[in-house]
CSV table of C-alpha atoms in Angstrom, one decimal:
chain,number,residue,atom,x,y,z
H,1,UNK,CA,-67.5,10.2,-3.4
H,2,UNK,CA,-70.4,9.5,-6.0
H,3,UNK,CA,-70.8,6.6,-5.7
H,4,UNK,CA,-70.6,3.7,-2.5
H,5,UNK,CA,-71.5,0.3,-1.2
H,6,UNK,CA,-73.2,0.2,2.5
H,7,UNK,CA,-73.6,-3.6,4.1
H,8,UNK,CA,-75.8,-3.0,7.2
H,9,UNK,CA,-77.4,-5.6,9.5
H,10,UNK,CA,-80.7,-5.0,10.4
H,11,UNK,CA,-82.8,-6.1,13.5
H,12,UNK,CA,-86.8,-6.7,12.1
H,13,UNK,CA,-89.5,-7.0,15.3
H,14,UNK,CA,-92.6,-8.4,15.3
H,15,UNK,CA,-94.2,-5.6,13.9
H,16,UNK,CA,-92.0,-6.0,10.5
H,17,UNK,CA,-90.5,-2.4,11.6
H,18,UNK,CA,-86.4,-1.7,11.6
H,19,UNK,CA,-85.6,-1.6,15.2
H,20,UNK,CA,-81.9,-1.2,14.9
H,21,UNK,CA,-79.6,-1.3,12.1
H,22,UNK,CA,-75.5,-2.0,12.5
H,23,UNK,CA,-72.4,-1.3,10.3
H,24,UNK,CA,-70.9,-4.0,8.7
H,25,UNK,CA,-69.6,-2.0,6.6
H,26,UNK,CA,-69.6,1.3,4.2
H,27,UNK,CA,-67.8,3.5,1.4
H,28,UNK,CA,-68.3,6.3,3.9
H,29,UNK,CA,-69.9,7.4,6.9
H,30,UNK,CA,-72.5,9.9,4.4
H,31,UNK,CA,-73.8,6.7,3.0
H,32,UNK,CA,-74.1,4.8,6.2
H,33,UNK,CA,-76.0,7.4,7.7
H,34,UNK,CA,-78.3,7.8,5.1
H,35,UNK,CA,-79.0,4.3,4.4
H,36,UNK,CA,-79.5,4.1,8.4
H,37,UNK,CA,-82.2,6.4,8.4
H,38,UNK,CA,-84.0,5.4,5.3
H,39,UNK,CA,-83.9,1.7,7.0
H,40,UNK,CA,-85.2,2.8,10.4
H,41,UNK,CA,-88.0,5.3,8.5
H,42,UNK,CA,-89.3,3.6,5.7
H,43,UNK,CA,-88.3,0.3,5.6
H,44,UNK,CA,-90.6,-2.9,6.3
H,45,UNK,CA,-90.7,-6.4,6.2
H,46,UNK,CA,-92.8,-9.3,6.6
H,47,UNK,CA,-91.6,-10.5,9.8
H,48,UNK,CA,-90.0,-14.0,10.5
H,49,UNK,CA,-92.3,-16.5,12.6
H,50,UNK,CA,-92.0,-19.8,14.3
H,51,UNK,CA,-94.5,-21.8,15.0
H,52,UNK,CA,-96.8,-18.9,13.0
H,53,UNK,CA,-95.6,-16.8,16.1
H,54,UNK,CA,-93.9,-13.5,14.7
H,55,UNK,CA,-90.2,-13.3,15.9
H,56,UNK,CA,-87.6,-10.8,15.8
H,57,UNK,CA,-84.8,-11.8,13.4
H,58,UNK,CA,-81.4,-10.2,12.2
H,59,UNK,CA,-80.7,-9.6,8.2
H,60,UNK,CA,-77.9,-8.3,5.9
H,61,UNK,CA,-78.5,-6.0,3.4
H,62,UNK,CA,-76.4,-4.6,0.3
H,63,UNK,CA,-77.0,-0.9,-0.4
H,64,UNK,CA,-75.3,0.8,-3.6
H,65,UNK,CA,-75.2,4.0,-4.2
H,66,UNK,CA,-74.7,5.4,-8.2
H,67,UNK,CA,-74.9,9.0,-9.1
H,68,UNK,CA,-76.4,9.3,-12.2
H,69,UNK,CA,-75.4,12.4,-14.2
């Protein structure tokens, strides 16, 4: 396949790190796992708070995948 759709949720810590990222669902396992390890590598985020505490908090996200000749 060239191209794909991953939907992954993704658990953000305090820290704004990826701490664990589950299938929702995916085009095919390839893209899964790569959008798995890009999340848990290199992806950050401003963390949720409450009370200006930061909290862990779970999010959805749409990955699409296009091979460009």
């Amino acid at each position: 396949n060239r191209e794909g759709n991953v939907v992954i949720k993704v658990l953000i810590g305090t820290d704004g790190r990826v701490k664990r990222v589950e299938r929702v669902s995916a085009t095919s396992d390839v893209f899964f796992e790569a959008t798995r390890r890009q999340a848990l590598g290199h992806w950050r985020f401003k963390p949720a708070t409450r009370g200006g505490v930061p909290q862990e908090s779970w999010i959805t996200k749409s990955v699409r995948f296009v091979m460009n000749d």
